[in-house]
Amino acid sequence: MNIYNEASDTAHPKQGLRLSDIPAHDPFVVADRESGTYYLYTGSGPQLHGMKRCGVVTYKSADLRHWEGPYVVFTVPDGVWANPRHGAWAPEVHAYKGSYYLLVTLHNNDRRLPDSPLIPMPNHWRGTAVAVSSSLEGPFELLQPDGPAVHSSLMTLDGTLYIDEEGRPWMVYCHEWIQMRDGTVEAVPLRADLSRAAGEPVHLFQASEASWDTAERTPGVEGSIYVTDGCQLYRTRGGHLVMLWSSYDQGQYVQTQARSVSGSLKGPWEQLEPLVRGDSGHGMLFRTFEGTWMLILHQPFPMPDSRCKLYEMEDAGDRFRVVAAREDLHG
C-alpha cells in the first residue's frame, strides 16, 4: 500500500519519532494485525503540520515506541459543506463491511445557525462527517458533501461508530454545550452505507449527571456550563457496555467512563469514577498485538502542547481500570 500524500499538501513525514515528538489531539489508534502496524490518527492543519488545509494525518509504528509520519490520509475538499480551513477534529477509523470508514468532526464557521438563548455565543455548522477508503492509509472520500451525518441544525462533535446487538450501525456523538449549556451524549441510527442519519437522535445522558463534574466557567457566559467530549464504546469481558467520555473538573480535562445499566446502547447510563485526571482526556481503548488493553489520550488539553499518553488497562469485567502509565512509551 502507498501512503496518500498530496504533493500540494504534504505533511513532511519523518522517522524515529517518539510520542513526545508528535503534536496530537483526540488520538485514535488502529492495531492492524495483518500488517503488524499501529496507526495513530489525529487532526491536522496549517499550524500543526504546515498543511494548506485541515484534514487528518496518521503516524505508523510496529512497537508503540518508534513512530514515523505524519502521512496525510484526508483533507477537507473544496465545494463541500465544511470549510477546509476551519478545523478537523476527533478522527477515528473503523473497519465495516470490507471498507474503512473515517469519522471526523468538520466545521464551517461562516454558516451561522440561530444563536441559543442559553449561551450568548455564535452558533455555526459543526458536525461529524463520514468518509470511506479501501485502505487504512487513505485517501478517504466524503460520503455526503452537502452536510454532516447528523442534522446540520445541531452543533455536534466527536461522533463514533457503534454496531448494536442486531448488527445495526449507530453514530454516538456529543451535542455541544454551546447550544445546550449542559452538554449531552446522543445516538442516532445510520443508513446501511453510514453516510447519514436514518432516524431521530436518542438521548443517552448529560454531562451534569456525573457527580464529580464541577462544571466550567467561560468568559462572557453567565452561569456554569457542562461539557461532553470524546465518546467511545466497548463491551467488557463480563458483557457490560462501557462508554469512555471526557469533561471538566476543577478547570481541568478529565477522562472518565459510564456504564449502561441495561447493557444496551439506550441505557440508562450510570456514571463511574474518572480514570485519569491531570488535564487528560478524549481517550480510546485498543488491544496491543500481545492482547493487552491500552488507553491512549492527550495531555494537556491545549494545542499545540498536547501529546499522546499511554496507559496499560485492565478489563475488570464491569468497567475498565488503569494498571499503569506507560511512561516508557510516551516519555
XYZ file of C-alpha atoms in Angstrom:
331
model
C 0.000 0.000 0.000
C 1.128 3.528 -0.724
C 0.526 6.287 1.799
C -1.617 9.069 0.391
C 0.483 12.244 0.417
C -0.628 15.006 -1.926
C 2.375 16.869 -3.308
C 0.446 20.104 -2.907
C -0.372 19.450 0.723
C 2.498 17.418 2.158
C 2.951 16.880 5.875
C 6.736 16.222 5.671
C 6.962 12.767 7.301
C 9.915 11.785 9.485
C 11.153 8.553 11.017
C 12.360 7.759 14.523
C 9.703 9.811 16.322
C 8.559 9.245 19.892
C 5.061 10.112 21.069
C 6.538 13.095 22.883
C 7.575 14.457 19.460
C 4.097 14.246 17.951
C 1.575 17.101 18.390
C -1.726 15.270 18.750
C -5.261 15.934 19.907
C -8.126 13.424 20.172
C -5.897 10.447 19.234
C -7.261 7.231 17.759
C -5.272 4.011 17.214
C -6.000 1.100 14.909
C -3.926 -2.015 15.557
C -3.724 -3.716 12.167
C -2.680 -7.317 12.758
C -2.374 -8.128 9.052
C 0.482 -5.646 8.565
C 1.736 -5.643 12.166
C 1.264 -1.870 12.229
C -0.286 0.528 14.715
C -1.907 3.520 13.006
C -2.281 6.680 15.106
C -4.785 9.154 13.637
C -5.066 12.801 14.655
C -6.414 16.036 13.222
C -4.078 18.275 11.230
C -3.830 21.738 9.780
C -1.551 24.625 8.889
C -0.415 25.350 12.456
C 0.421 21.733 13.330
C 1.861 20.174 10.197
C 2.294 23.013 7.725
C -0.555 21.810 5.542
C -2.541 24.228 3.426
C -5.896 22.925 4.649
C -7.289 20.952 7.556
C -7.568 17.204 7.499
C -6.342 14.005 9.109
C -2.882 12.504 9.323
C -1.619 9.155 10.527
C 1.594 8.001 12.171
C 2.770 4.385 11.947
C 4.574 2.155 14.427
C 5.408 -1.513 14.877
C 6.016 -1.303 18.638
C 4.242 1.828 20.024
C 7.687 3.228 20.808
C 9.093 4.324 17.445
C 6.844 6.173 15.008
C 7.016 7.603 11.517
C 4.867 10.261 9.914
C 2.779 12.284 9.577
C 1.151 10.976 6.412
C -1.915 12.716 5.001
C -4.954 10.424 4.707
C -7.700 13.054 4.306
C -8.025 16.761 3.588
C -11.261 18.737 3.539
C -12.029 19.252 -0.169
C -13.346 22.395 -1.797
C -17.009 22.582 -2.718
C -18.416 20.749 0.313
C -20.390 21.981 3.326
C -17.300 22.335 5.535
C -14.588 24.965 5.256
C -11.130 23.487 4.527
C -9.507 25.918 6.975
C -11.895 25.737 9.926
C -10.736 22.502 11.545
C -10.891 18.705 11.514
C -11.409 17.218 14.985
C -11.514 13.787 16.588
C -10.774 11.489 13.644
C -11.329 7.774 14.067
C -11.205 4.893 11.602
C -13.395 1.769 11.714
C -13.461 -1.365 9.581
C -17.006 -2.094 8.395
C -18.217 -4.485 5.704
C -14.936 -4.639 3.794
C -14.061 -0.933 3.837
C -12.593 1.582 6.261
C -14.693 4.498 7.468
C -13.287 7.757 8.799
C -15.461 9.754 11.182
C -14.204 13.319 11.663
C -15.798 16.487 13.020
C -15.734 19.308 10.465
C -16.738 22.957 10.679
C -17.994 25.925 8.752
C -17.845 28.994 10.982
C -19.328 31.126 8.193
C -22.586 29.151 8.016
C -24.409 30.549 11.020
C -27.166 28.875 12.987
C -29.681 30.660 15.218
C -27.949 31.500 18.472
C -29.058 29.594 21.542
C -30.975 31.583 24.170
C -28.964 29.650 26.795
C -25.451 30.703 25.718
C -24.516 34.103 24.190
C -22.034 32.586 21.733
C -22.167 32.288 17.917
C -23.695 29.051 16.655
C -22.468 27.643 13.339
C -22.254 24.410 11.329
C -20.281 21.774 13.228
C -20.777 18.044 12.863
C -19.230 14.661 12.222
C -18.744 13.665 8.613
C -18.117 10.149 7.300
C -15.557 9.288 4.615
C -14.596 5.932 3.136
C -11.452 4.247 1.818
C -10.307 0.776 0.821
C -7.142 1.284 2.887
C -6.209 2.361 6.410
C -3.741 4.666 4.691
C -6.356 6.519 2.652
C -7.250 8.515 0.763
C -10.662 8.878 2.415
C -13.509 10.404 0.395
C -16.559 12.086 1.923
C -19.805 10.180 1.533
C -22.049 13.227 1.924
C -20.732 16.544 0.550
C -23.772 18.654 1.478
C -23.846 18.278 5.267
C -22.779 16.292 8.327
C -24.299 12.915 9.193
C -26.475 14.397 11.963
C -28.834 17.258 11.034
C -26.883 20.463 10.419
C -29.127 22.463 12.791
C -27.419 20.647 15.679
C -23.884 21.566 16.773
C -22.453 18.096 17.282
C -18.983 16.631 17.557
C -16.851 13.570 18.264
C -19.059 11.034 16.527
C -18.116 7.369 16.957
C -19.395 4.232 15.247
C -21.293 1.621 17.261
C -22.781 -1.607 15.922
C -25.633 -2.861 18.118
C -26.633 -6.415 19.010
C -28.752 -6.717 15.841
C -25.890 -5.529 13.632
C -27.363 -2.054 13.060
C -24.932 0.856 12.768
C -25.271 3.901 15.040
C -23.369 7.124 15.453
C -22.898 8.080 19.084
C -21.906 11.723 19.442
C -21.751 14.728 21.747
C -24.213 17.612 21.494
C -22.345 20.828 22.145
C -22.756 22.777 25.368
C -22.770 25.885 23.132
C -26.364 25.015 22.251
C -27.301 23.086 25.378
C -25.362 24.610 28.305
C -25.435 21.079 29.746
C -23.774 19.016 27.014
C -25.248 15.621 26.186
C -24.324 12.313 24.593
C -26.784 11.192 21.939
C -27.087 8.285 19.489
C -28.621 8.199 16.034
C -29.166 5.208 13.705
C -27.243 5.362 10.435
C -28.074 4.252 6.930
C -26.512 0.985 5.811
C -23.788 2.872 3.913
C -23.075 5.032 7.041
C -23.492 8.218 5.003
C -26.118 9.922 7.176
C -28.703 9.514 9.916
C -31.565 7.088 9.347
C -33.787 8.259 12.208
C -34.102 10.635 15.104
C -31.462 11.016 17.851
C -31.853 9.147 21.137
C -30.753 10.900 24.339
C -28.291 8.860 26.434
C -27.123 11.199 29.229
C -25.972 14.717 30.028
C -22.662 15.852 31.497
C -24.090 17.099 34.799
C -25.137 13.540 35.703
C -21.521 12.852 36.706
C -21.423 13.679 40.433
C -17.769 14.736 40.268
C -18.309 17.194 37.364
C -17.934 20.663 38.902
C -18.814 22.450 35.661
C -16.897 25.211 33.911
C -16.979 28.965 33.664
C -16.477 30.607 30.281
C -15.750 34.310 29.654
C -18.879 36.126 28.530
C -21.179 33.298 29.662
C -23.232 33.754 32.809
C -23.535 30.639 34.951
C -21.975 27.198 34.659
C -21.567 25.003 31.606
C -21.112 21.239 31.355
C -19.062 19.671 28.557
C -19.322 16.264 26.859
C -16.412 15.136 24.669
C -14.859 12.051 23.147
C -17.417 9.233 23.492
C -16.200 5.682 22.733
C -17.980 2.369 23.419
C -16.641 -1.035 24.450
C -18.016 -4.348 25.641
C -16.211 -5.789 28.680
C -15.435 -9.476 29.194
C -18.372 -9.525 31.635
C -20.754 -8.357 28.911
C -21.154 -4.789 30.222
C -21.380 -1.910 27.753
C -18.980 0.835 28.845
C -18.515 4.292 27.374
C -15.394 6.413 27.665
C -16.044 10.151 27.609
C -14.467 13.386 28.855
C -15.500 16.526 30.696
C -14.018 19.022 33.159
C -13.455 19.068 36.913
C -11.823 21.950 38.770
C -10.907 23.568 35.462
C -9.052 20.555 34.036
C -9.889 17.937 31.436
C -10.846 14.514 32.808
C -11.010 11.048 31.251
C -13.946 9.127 32.658
C -16.334 6.252 31.889
C -20.014 5.396 32.132
C -21.822 2.052 32.113
C -25.158 1.016 30.633
C -27.374 -0.474 33.348
C -29.337 -2.480 30.783
C -26.301 -3.476 28.743
C -27.769 -1.856 25.626
C -26.980 1.422 23.922
C -30.153 3.165 25.090
C -29.185 2.645 28.734
C -29.987 4.021 31.244
C -26.378 5.052 31.882
C -24.661 5.317 35.253
C -21.574 7.444 35.761
C -18.419 5.875 37.198
C -15.360 7.498 38.744
C -12.804 9.122 36.412
C -9.931 7.055 35.045
C -7.313 9.773 34.515
C -7.151 13.372 35.676
C -4.328 15.910 35.244
C -5.853 17.750 32.262
C -6.082 14.471 30.311
C -8.836 13.180 28.100
C -10.545 12.264 24.837
C -9.150 8.758 25.051
C -9.856 5.454 23.345
C -9.011 1.821 24.049
C -7.243 -0.670 21.826
C -5.553 -4.035 22.230
C -1.864 -4.497 21.526
C -0.740 -7.344 19.307
C 0.061 -9.192 22.540
C -3.538 -8.773 23.741
C -3.018 -6.039 26.363
C -5.664 -3.334 26.691
C -4.214 0.165 26.264
C -5.746 3.606 26.731
C -4.413 6.447 24.601
C -5.413 10.050 25.343
C -3.981 13.539 25.023
C -2.447 15.664 27.758
C -2.580 18.574 28.416
C -5.707 19.866 26.707
C -4.417 22.997 24.901
C -2.803 22.688 21.484
C -0.059 22.748 20.305
C 1.367 21.397 23.565
C -0.818 18.286 23.859
C 0.844 14.910 23.382
C -0.347 11.298 23.435
C -0.120 9.397 26.702
C -0.480 5.615 27.004
C -1.870 3.675 29.960
C -1.965 -0.072 30.403
C -5.525 -1.047 31.293
C -7.437 -3.897 32.923
C -10.816 -5.188 31.816
C -12.354 -5.644 35.281
C -15.498 -7.290 33.929
C -17.879 -4.429 34.708
C -15.564 -1.491 33.923
C -12.021 -0.639 32.895
C -9.250 0.203 35.352
C -5.853 1.840 34.926
C -2.958 -0.525 35.646
C -0.049 1.833 34.998
C 1.039 4.827 32.957
C 3.381 3.592 30.222
C 5.988 6.291 30.547
C 8.452 4.009 28.779
C 6.332 4.511 25.650
C 5.072 8.069 25.902
C 8.038 9.731 27.611
